mmCIF file of C-alpha atoms in Angstrom:
data_model
loop_
_atom_site.group_PDB
_atom_site.id
_atom_site.type_symbol
_atom_site.label_atom_id
_atom_site.label_comp_id
_atom_site.label_asym_id
_atom_site.label_seq_id
_atom_site.Cartn_x
_atom_site.Cartn_y
_atom_site.Cartn_z
ATOM 1 C CA UNK A 1 -38.592 11.975 22.594
ATOM 2 C CA UNK A 2 -35.526 14.051 21.672
ATOM 3 C CA UNK A 3 -35.419 15.435 25.232
ATOM 4 C CA UNK A 4 -35.510 11.913 26.611
ATOM 5 C CA UNK A 5 -32.606 10.886 24.420
ATOM 6 C CA UNK A 6 -30.677 13.937 25.512
ATOM 7 C CA UNK A 7 -31.148 13.073 29.168
ATOM 8 C CA UNK A 8 -30.018 9.481 28.709
ATOM 9 C CA UNK A 9 -27.092 10.101 26.390
ATOM 10 C CA UNK A 10 -23.631 8.700 27.005
ATOM 11 C CA UNK A 11 -22.222 12.043 25.860
ATOM 12 C CA UNK A 12 -24.178 13.873 28.555
ATOM 13 C CA UNK A 13 -22.118 12.611 31.464
ATOM 14 C CA UNK A 14 -23.331 15.242 33.948
ATOM 15 C CA UNK A 15 -26.820 13.792 34.168
ATOM 16 C CA UNK A 16 -25.631 11.265 36.731
ATOM 17 C CA UNK A 17 -24.733 13.934 39.310
ATOM 18 C CA UNK A 18 -28.051 13.572 41.106
ATOM 19 C CA UNK A 19 -28.528 14.625 44.704
ATOM 20 C CA UNK A 20 -30.973 13.383 47.324
ATOM 21 C CA UNK A 21 -32.942 16.362 48.675
ATOM 22 C CA UNK A 22 -33.071 14.931 52.157
ATOM 23 C CA UNK A 23 -29.472 14.138 52.964
ATOM 24 C CA UNK A 24 -27.550 15.837 50.076
ATOM 25 C CA UNK A 25 -25.767 12.589 49.327
ATOM 26 C CA UNK A 26 -25.331 11.161 45.833
ATOM 27 C CA UNK A 27 -28.069 8.836 44.718
ATOM 28 C CA UNK A 28 -26.775 5.281 44.425
ATOM 29 C CA UNK A 29 -26.952 3.321 41.226
ATOM 30 C CA UNK A 30 -29.472 0.938 42.752
ATOM 31 C CA UNK A 31 -31.799 3.881 43.465
ATOM 32 C CA UNK A 32 -31.884 5.007 39.848
ATOM 33 C CA UNK A 33 -34.566 3.728 37.548
ATOM 34 C CA UNK A 34 -33.538 1.986 34.314
ATOM 35 C CA UNK A 35 -33.293 4.368 31.400
ATOM 36 C CA UNK A 36 -34.019 3.608 27.736
ATOM 37 C CA UNK A 37 -30.958 2.956 25.613
ATOM 38 C CA UNK A 38 -30.159 5.610 23.035
ATOM 39 C CA UNK A 39 -29.687 4.074 19.530
ATOM 40 C CA UNK A 40 -26.777 6.450 18.945
ATOM 41 C CA UNK A 41 -25.032 4.982 21.983
ATOM 42 C CA UNK A 42 -25.557 1.496 20.573
ATOM 43 C CA UNK A 43 -23.992 2.638 17.295
ATOM 44 C CA UNK A 44 -20.978 4.018 19.169
ATOM 45 C CA UNK A 45 -20.621 0.802 21.170
ATOM 46 C CA UNK A 46 -20.801 -1.336 18.019
ATOM 47 C CA UNK A 47 -18.235 0.928 16.377
ATOM 48 C CA UNK A 48 -15.996 0.539 19.417
ATOM 49 C CA UNK A 49 -16.278 -3.242 19.198
ATOM 50 C CA UNK A 50 -15.328 -3.223 15.514
ATOM 51 C CA UNK A 51 -12.399 -0.885 16.227
ATOM 52 C CA UNK A 52 -11.148 -3.144 19.018
ATOM 53 C CA UNK A 53 -11.311 -6.306 16.901
ATOM 54 C CA UNK A 54 -9.572 -4.789 13.881
ATOM 55 C CA UNK A 55 -6.717 -3.223 15.809
ATOM 56 C CA UNK A 56 -6.235 -6.251 18.045
ATOM 57 C CA UNK A 57 -5.543 -8.240 14.859
ATOM 58 C CA UNK A 58 -2.994 -5.659 13.722
ATOM 59 C CA UNK A 59 -1.221 -5.661 17.091
ATOM 60 C CA UNK A 60 -1.139 -9.479 17.181
ATOM 61 C CA UNK A 61 0.370 -9.648 13.686
ATOM 62 C CA UNK A 62 3.065 -7.096 14.525
ATOM 63 C CA UNK A 63 3.839 -8.724 17.879
ATOM 64 C CA UNK A 64 4.208 -12.276 16.552
ATOM 65 C CA UNK A 65 6.147 -11.361 13.389
ATOM 66 C CA UNK A 66 9.806 -10.653 14.288
ATOM 67 C CA UNK A 67 10.581 -9.211 10.853
ATOM 68 C CA UNK A 68 8.106 -6.346 11.346
ATOM 69 C CA UNK A 69 10.299 -4.190 13.594
ATOM 70 C CA UNK A 70 11.183 -1.298 11.274
ATOM 71 C CA UNK A 71 10.237 2.257 12.362
ATOM 72 C CA UNK A 72 7.261 2.195 9.987
ATOM 73 C CA UNK A 73 5.809 -0.881 11.729
ATOM 74 C CA UNK A 74 6.527 0.550 15.178
ATOM 75 C CA UNK A 75 4.422 3.570 14.272
ATOM 76 C CA UNK A 76 1.662 1.402 12.802
ATOM 77 C CA UNK A 77 1.651 -0.627 16.033
ATOM 78 C CA UNK A 78 1.421 2.539 18.114
ATOM 79 C CA UNK A 79 -1.510 3.755 16.000
ATOM 80 C CA UNK A 80 -3.234 0.378 16.356
ATOM 81 C CA UNK A 81 -2.746 0.466 20.136
ATOM 82 C CA UNK A 82 -4.210 3.979 20.327
ATOM 83 C CA UNK A 83 -7.216 2.942 18.244
ATOM 84 C CA UNK A 84 -7.622 -0.210 20.344
ATOM 85 C CA UNK A 85 -7.809 1.961 23.473
ATOM 86 C CA UNK A 86 -10.317 4.202 21.709
ATOM 87 C CA UNK A 87 -12.508 1.222 20.858
ATOM 88 C CA UNK A 88 -12.339 -0.115 24.407
ATOM 89 C CA UNK A 89 -13.090 3.397 25.668
ATOM 90 C CA UNK A 90 -16.289 3.539 23.620
ATOM 91 C CA UNK A 91 -17.381 0.167 25.002
ATOM 92 C CA UNK A 92 -16.563 1.163 28.592
ATOM 93 C CA UNK A 93 -18.346 4.478 28.117
ATOM 94 C CA UNK A 94 -21.512 2.603 27.138
ATOM 95 C CA UNK A 95 -21.198 0.359 30.204
ATOM 96 C CA UNK A 96 -20.509 3.294 32.528
ATOM 97 C CA UNK A 97 -23.437 5.260 31.135
ATOM 98 C CA UNK A 98 -26.092 2.592 31.624
ATOM 99 C CA UNK A 99 -24.695 0.429 34.435
ATOM 100 C CA UNK A 100 -22.189 2.361 36.552
ATOM 101 C CA UNK A 101 -23.485 5.905 36.547
ATOM 102 C CA UNK A 102 -21.378 8.331 38.571
ATOM 103 C CA UNK A 103 -19.313 11.451 38.031
ATOM 104 C CA UNK A 104 -16.008 9.704 38.778
ATOM 105 C CA UNK A 105 -16.385 6.888 36.236
ATOM 106 C CA UNK A 106 -17.652 9.427 33.688
ATOM 107 C CA UNK A 107 -14.466 11.445 34.142
ATOM 108 C CA UNK A 108 -12.397 8.269 33.762
ATOM 109 C CA UNK A 109 -14.258 7.401 30.566
ATOM 110 C CA UNK A 110 -13.836 10.922 29.189
ATOM 111 C CA UNK A 111 -10.124 10.930 30.026
ATOM 112 C CA UNK A 112 -9.567 7.564 28.340
ATOM 113 C CA UNK A 113 -11.357 8.656 25.180
ATOM 114 C CA UNK A 114 -9.517 11.988 25.018
ATOM 115 C CA UNK A 115 -6.139 10.300 25.495
ATOM 116 C CA UNK A 116 -6.880 7.504 23.003
ATOM 117 C CA UNK A 117 -8.265 9.629 20.182
ATOM 118 C CA UNK A 118 -5.578 12.283 20.704
ATOM 119 C CA UNK A 119 -2.952 9.542 20.445
ATOM 120 C CA UNK A 120 -4.644 8.208 17.304
ATOM 121 C CA UNK A 121 -4.503 11.591 15.568
ATOM 122 C CA UNK A 122 -0.930 12.241 16.729
ATOM 123 C CA UNK A 123 0.193 8.795 15.555
ATOM 124 C CA UNK A 124 -1.210 9.533 12.114
ATOM 125 C CA UNK A 125 0.865 12.719 12.128
ATOM 126 C CA UNK A 126 3.910 10.694 13.224
ATOM 127 C CA UNK A 127 3.388 8.258 10.331
ATOM 128 C CA UNK A 128 3.184 11.224 7.967
ATOM 129 C CA UNK A 129 6.470 12.579 9.356
ATOM 130 C CA UNK A 130 8.037 9.131 8.928
ATOM 131 C CA UNK A 131 6.916 8.936 5.297
ATOM 132 C CA UNK A 132 8.358 12.366 4.647
ATOM 133 C CA UNK A 133 11.711 11.477 6.236
ATOM 134 C CA UNK A 134 11.891 8.176 4.330
ATOM 135 C CA UNK A 135 11.857 10.161 1.083
ATOM 136 C CA UNK A 136 13.716 13.303 2.158
ATOM 137 C CA UNK A 137 16.529 11.334 3.831
ATOM 138 C CA UNK A 138 16.332 8.202 1.696
ATOM 139 C CA UNK A 139 20.034 7.357 2.059
ATOM 140 C CA UNK A 140 20.220 7.674 5.875
ATOM 141 C CA UNK A 141 16.677 6.615 6.752
ATOM 142 C CA UNK A 142 17.445 2.925 7.410
ATOM 143 C CA UNK A 143 19.830 3.547 10.306
ATOM 144 C CA UNK A 144 19.798 3.108 14.062
ATOM 145 C CA UNK A 145 19.358 6.851 14.400
ATOM 146 C CA UNK A 146 15.950 6.628 12.755
ATOM 147 C CA UNK A 147 14.831 3.919 15.197
ATOM 148 C CA UNK A 148 15.972 6.039 18.153
ATOM 149 C CA UNK A 149 14.174 9.081 16.760
ATOM 150 C CA UNK A 150 11.003 7.019 16.292
ATOM 151 C CA UNK A 151 11.003 5.797 19.897
ATOM 152 C CA UNK A 152 11.697 9.294 21.252
ATOM 153 C CA UNK A 153 8.874 10.706 19.137
ATOM 154 C CA UNK A 154 6.457 8.062 20.412
ATOM 155 C CA UNK A 155 7.436 8.602 24.055
ATOM 156 C CA UNK A 156 6.787 12.347 23.756
ATOM 157 C CA UNK A 157 3.561 11.677 21.878
ATOM 158 C CA UNK A 158 2.141 9.273 24.444
ATOM 159 C CA UNK A 159 3.191 11.377 27.451
ATOM 160 C CA UNK A 160 1.418 14.377 25.926
ATOM 161 C CA UNK A 161 -1.760 12.412 25.179
ATOM 162 C CA UNK A 162 -1.817 10.799 28.625
ATOM 163 C CA UNK A 163 -1.485 14.276 30.109
ATOM 164 C CA UNK A 164 -4.475 15.429 28.065
ATOM 165 C CA UNK A 165 -6.455 12.436 29.267
ATOM 166 C CA UNK A 166 -5.711 13.234 32.906
ATOM 167 C CA UNK A 167 -6.996 16.805 32.660
ATOM 168 C CA UNK A 168 -10.687 15.953 33.315
ATOM 169 C CA UNK A 169 -9.713 14.052 36.492
ATOM 170 C CA UNK A 170 -7.487 16.922 37.623
ATOM 171 C CA UNK A 171 -10.348 19.408 37.608
ATOM 172 C CA UNK A 172 -10.505 20.533 33.991
ATOM 173 C CA UNK A 173 -14.177 19.615 33.672
ATOM 174 C CA UNK A 174 -17.639 21.155 33.937
ATOM 175 C CA UNK A 175 -19.060 18.821 36.590
ATOM 176 C CA UNK A 176 -19.674 21.711 38.998
ATOM 177 C CA UNK A 177 -20.731 24.265 36.387
ATOM 178 C CA UNK A 178 -22.878 22.927 33.585
ATOM 179 C CA UNK A 179 -22.978 26.305 31.834
ATOM 180 C CA UNK A 180 -19.302 25.923 30.830
ATOM 181 C CA UNK A 181 -19.773 22.518 29.189
ATOM 182 C CA UNK A 182 -18.901 21.910 25.567
ATOM 183 C CA UNK A 183 -20.879 19.734 23.177
ATOM 184 C CA UNK A 184 -19.062 16.720 24.670
ATOM 185 C CA UNK A 185 -19.442 16.703 28.445
ATOM 186 C CA UNK A 186 -17.682 16.859 30.878
ATOM 187 C CA UNK A 187 -15.119 18.716 28.737
ATOM 188 C CA UNK A 188 -15.416 22.484 29.107
ATOM 189 C CA UNK A 189 -16.007 24.616 26.041
ATOM 190 C CA UNK A 190 -12.581 26.284 26.357
ATOM 191 C CA UNK A 191 -10.795 22.930 26.562
ATOM 192 C CA UNK A 192 -12.779 21.571 23.623
ATOM 193 C CA UNK A 193 -11.866 24.667 21.612
ATOM 194 C CA UNK A 194 -8.167 24.152 22.394
ATOM 195 C CA UNK A 195 -8.371 20.497 21.316
ATOM 196 C CA UNK A 196 -10.230 21.466 18.128
ATOM 197 C CA UNK A 197 -7.714 24.173 17.182
ATOM 198 C CA UNK A 198 -4.829 21.790 17.905
ATOM 199 C CA UNK A 199 -6.386 19.205 15.614
ATOM 200 C CA UNK A 200 -6.835 21.735 12.812
ATOM 201 C CA UNK A 201 -3.168 22.726 13.161
ATOM 202 C CA UNK A 202 -2.150 19.046 12.986
ATOM 203 C CA UNK A 203 -4.285 18.602 9.880
ATOM 204 C CA UNK A 204 -2.687 21.667 8.268
ATOM 205 C CA UNK A 205 0.777 20.267 9.063
ATOM 206 C CA UNK A 206 -0.185 16.911 7.552
ATOM 207 C CA UNK A 207 -1.353 18.629 4.364
ATOM 208 C CA UNK A 208 1.949 20.492 4.120
ATOM 209 C CA UNK A 209 3.991 17.330 4.696
ATOM 210 C CA UNK A 210 2.023 15.352 2.120
ATOM 211 C CA UNK A 211 2.472 18.207 -0.352
ATOM 212 C CA UNK A 212 6.232 17.974 0.170
ATOM 213 C CA UNK A 213 6.056 14.184 -0.165
ATOM 214 C CA UNK A 214 4.341 14.552 -3.536
ATOM 215 C CA UNK A 215 6.970 17.037 -4.715
ATOM 216 C CA UNK A 216 9.833 14.742 -3.668
ATOM 217 C CA UNK A 217 8.164 11.697 -5.227
ATOM 218 C CA UNK A 218 7.651 13.483 -8.551
ATOM 219 C CA UNK A 219 11.254 14.722 -8.509
ATOM 220 C CA UNK A 220 12.567 11.204 -7.853
ATOM 221 C CA UNK A 221 10.374 9.807 -10.607
ATOM 222 C CA UNK A 222 11.675 12.410 -13.057
ATOM 223 C CA UNK A 223 15.291 11.647 -12.139
ATOM 224 C CA UNK A 224 14.728 7.930 -12.673
ATOM 225 C CA UNK A 225 12.951 8.624 -15.949
ATOM 226 C CA UNK A 226 15.905 10.665 -17.205
ATOM 227 C CA UNK A 227 18.311 7.829 -16.379
ATOM 228 C CA UNK A 228 16.064 5.092 -17.773
ATOM 229 C CA UNK A 229 13.899 6.470 -20.536
ATOM 230 C CA UNK A 230 12.183 3.163 -21.111
ATOM 231 C CA UNK A 231 10.897 3.135 -17.492
ATOM 232 C CA UNK A 232 9.432 6.646 -17.532
ATOM 233 C CA UNK A 233 5.851 5.533 -18.059
ATOM 234 C CA UNK A 234 5.842 2.936 -15.263
ATOM 235 C CA UNK A 235 7.369 5.306 -12.716
ATOM 236 C CA UNK A 236 4.994 8.108 -13.676
ATOM 237 C CA UNK A 237 2.089 5.709 -13.245
ATOM 238 C CA UNK A 238 3.406 4.583 -9.844
ATOM 239 C CA UNK A 239 3.829 8.164 -8.636
ATOM 240 C CA UNK A 240 0.381 9.185 -9.863
ATOM 241 C CA UNK A 241 -1.127 6.223 -8.060
ATOM 242 C CA UNK A 242 0.730 7.235 -4.897
ATOM 243 C CA UNK A 243 -0.585 10.797 -5.088
ATOM 244 C CA UNK A 244 -4.121 9.458 -5.523
ATOM 245 C CA UNK A 245 -3.613 7.300 -2.422
ATOM 246 C CA UNK A 246 -2.452 10.315 -0.416
ATOM 247 C CA UNK A 247 -5.493 12.263 -1.558
ATOM 248 C CA UNK A 248 -7.755 9.464 -0.342
ATOM 249 C CA UNK A 249 -5.910 9.332 3.017
ATOM 250 C CA UNK A 250 -6.162 13.090 3.594
ATOM 251 C CA UNK A 251 -9.737 13.243 2.327
ATOM 252 C CA UNK A 252 -10.861 10.426 4.611
ATOM 253 C CA UNK A 253 -9.107 11.965 7.604
ATOM 254 C CA UNK A 254 -10.698 15.360 6.921
ATOM 255 C CA UNK A 255 -14.207 13.939 6.437
ATOM 256 C CA UNK A 256 -13.960 12.074 9.730
ATOM 257 C CA UNK A 257 -12.431 14.721 12.004
ATOM 258 C CA UNK A 258 -13.011 18.204 10.593
ATOM 259 C CA UNK A 259 -16.803 18.233 11.246
ATOM 260 C CA UNK A 260 -16.497 17.482 14.969
ATOM 261 C CA UNK A 261 -13.578 19.913 15.323
ATOM 262 C CA UNK A 262 -15.497 22.756 13.686
ATOM 263 C CA UNK A 263 -18.663 21.929 15.609
ATOM 264 C CA UNK A 264 -16.771 21.981 18.925
ATOM 265 C CA UNK A 265 -15.578 25.498 18.100
ATOM 266 C CA UNK A 266 -18.988 27.010 17.385
ATOM 267 C CA UNK A 267 -21.414 25.011 19.560
ATOM 268 C CA UNK A 268 -21.978 24.392 23.265
ATOM 269 C CA UNK A 269 -24.032 22.087 25.467
ATOM 270 C CA UNK A 270 -27.270 23.936 24.667
ATOM 271 C CA UNK A 271 -27.222 22.662 21.077
ATOM 272 C CA UNK A 272 -29.329 19.578 20.177
ATOM 273 C CA UNK A 273 -27.447 16.433 21.099
ATOM 274 C CA UNK A 274 -28.184 14.751 17.791
ATOM 275 C CA UNK A 275 -25.738 17.162 16.111
ATOM 276 C CA UNK A 276 -23.020 16.039 18.505
ATOM 277 C CA UNK A 277 -23.684 12.390 17.700
ATOM 278 C CA UNK A 278 -23.763 13.134 13.964
ATOM 279 C CA UNK A 279 -20.242 14.615 14.161
ATOM 280 C CA UNK A 280 -18.719 12.310 16.798
ATOM 281 C CA UNK A 281 -19.708 9.042 15.083
ATOM 282 C CA UNK A 282 -17.761 9.781 11.859
ATOM 283 C CA UNK A 283 -14.730 10.741 13.981
ATOM 284 C CA UNK A 284 -14.822 7.360 15.721
ATOM 285 C CA UNK A 285 -15.162 5.655 12.337
ATOM 286 C CA UNK A 286 -11.707 6.987 11.460
ATOM 287 C CA UNK A 287 -10.314 4.392 13.869
ATOM 288 C CA UNK A 288 -12.163 1.733 11.867
ATOM 289 C CA UNK A 289 -10.561 2.941 8.652
ATOM 290 C CA UNK A 290 -7.018 3.378 10.021
ATOM 291 C CA UNK A 291 -6.113 -0.354 10.060
ATOM 292 C CA UNK A 292 -7.254 -0.649 6.436
ATOM 293 C CA UNK A 293 -5.239 2.360 5.278
ATOM 294 C CA UNK A 294 -2.063 1.946 7.283
ATOM 295 C CA UNK A 295 -1.844 -1.782 8.095
ATOM 296 C CA UNK A 296 -3.818 -4.134 5.860
ATOM 297 C CA UNK A 297 -2.634 -2.406 2.657
ATOM 298 C CA UNK A 298 1.001 -3.059 3.583
ATOM 299 C CA UNK A 299 2.431 -6.067 1.642
ATOM 300 C CA UNK A 300 4.513 -7.297 4.604
ATOM 301 C CA UNK A 301 1.503 -7.273 6.919
ATOM 302 C CA UNK A 302 -0.630 -8.898 4.223
ATOM 303 C CA UNK A 303 1.931 -11.701 3.929
ATOM 304 C CA UNK A 304 1.962 -12.228 7.712
ATOM 305 C CA UNK A 305 -1.837 -12.214 7.773
ATOM 306 C CA UNK A 306 -1.993 -14.868 5.029
ATOM 307 C CA UNK A 307 0.514 -17.014 6.913
ATOM 308 C CA UNK A 308 -1.390 -16.633 10.186
ATOM 309 C CA UNK A 309 -4.797 -17.416 8.696
ATOM 310 C CA UNK A 310 -3.985 -19.986 6.010
ATOM 311 C CA UNK A 311 -0.429 -21.078 6.728
ATOM 312 C CA UNK A 312 0.591 -20.165 3.174
ATOM 313 C CA UNK A 313 0.936 -17.268 0.766
ATOM 314 C CA UNK A 314 -1.052 -17.151 -2.517
ATOM 315 C CA UNK A 315 1.025 -17.909 -5.592
ATOM 316 C CA UNK A 316 -0.024 -14.637 -7.210
ATOM 317 C CA UNK A 317 1.071 -12.607 -4.180
ATOM 318 C CA UNK A 318 4.017 -10.333 -4.970
ATOM 319 C CA UNK A 319 6.092 -8.656 -2.263
ATOM 320 C CA UNK A 320 7.529 -5.760 -4.236
ATOM 321 C CA UNK A 321 10.162 -3.722 -2.386
ATOM 322 C CA UNK A 322 9.223 -0.146 -1.604
ATOM 323 C CA UNK A 323 10.912 2.483 -3.760
ATOM 324 C CA UNK A 324 11.404 6.207 -3.354
ATOM 325 C CA UNK A 325 8.674 6.905 -5.854
ATOM 326 C CA UNK A 326 6.079 5.149 -3.746
ATOM 327 C CA UNK A 327 4.119 7.342 -1.351
#
């Protein structure tokens, strides 16, 4: 049964490169017999649908709310767009696997997923950089220069991720040599290792930036406490809560992405496919969590969501301005 699942998996894109012994031409889709659907593929498709719905809501809110145009919201919108593409990529990959089986569409699907998830991770890094700058350069952060820097950062980010997504179509794949495949075909083991190491470096940079954010936040809280002794307790509580939030953000990100990154470094296509699914599925779930962490927790987005859904804002809803002690 496990062998059957391995041969029908949406992660095993090379299985559709079948050849007719008589004329050496690719077997057409109509000539292939229906294959049983892998439950793991259904789980990935359902996850992709949930990702698409969540992030479409975020994009709609940001698009139809003119007041949400600050650099922070631009970055949140870019992250939502990347996750939306990732969700659509998972759905298309399911369709391509069981309905439109060919090497070319498999490479397109792989390229889309690589570009989308790379953009998702890089956008999270960009949001971390933005949070750091908002505290480090608190006095000059709300300027036109910051908006320009944000757009330039996003342009470089998306061009890089699109380039990564094009690599499988440009020949960086293992379609012609299955022995070089990584745990996620048709990506070669060397390319997967490069992506995994790059991710681990990004994660290390995020940890360093969040460490600096915590230091700056504590320093600001102490300065405010010295000036206003009676507010020391409230600011200390706010800063502690912010540090706890950052710990949850980093912990969630690590739990979702580190397993698949480490597995891609040590494993290859000969390993049981269930291990690949068990590490890839949590990574895709990070795109489900991102809107909750970065969008729906934001008071401005919450207000816009209430107005869009109910036409009003609850009386107990408070839109407290963000301070330098918040992280």
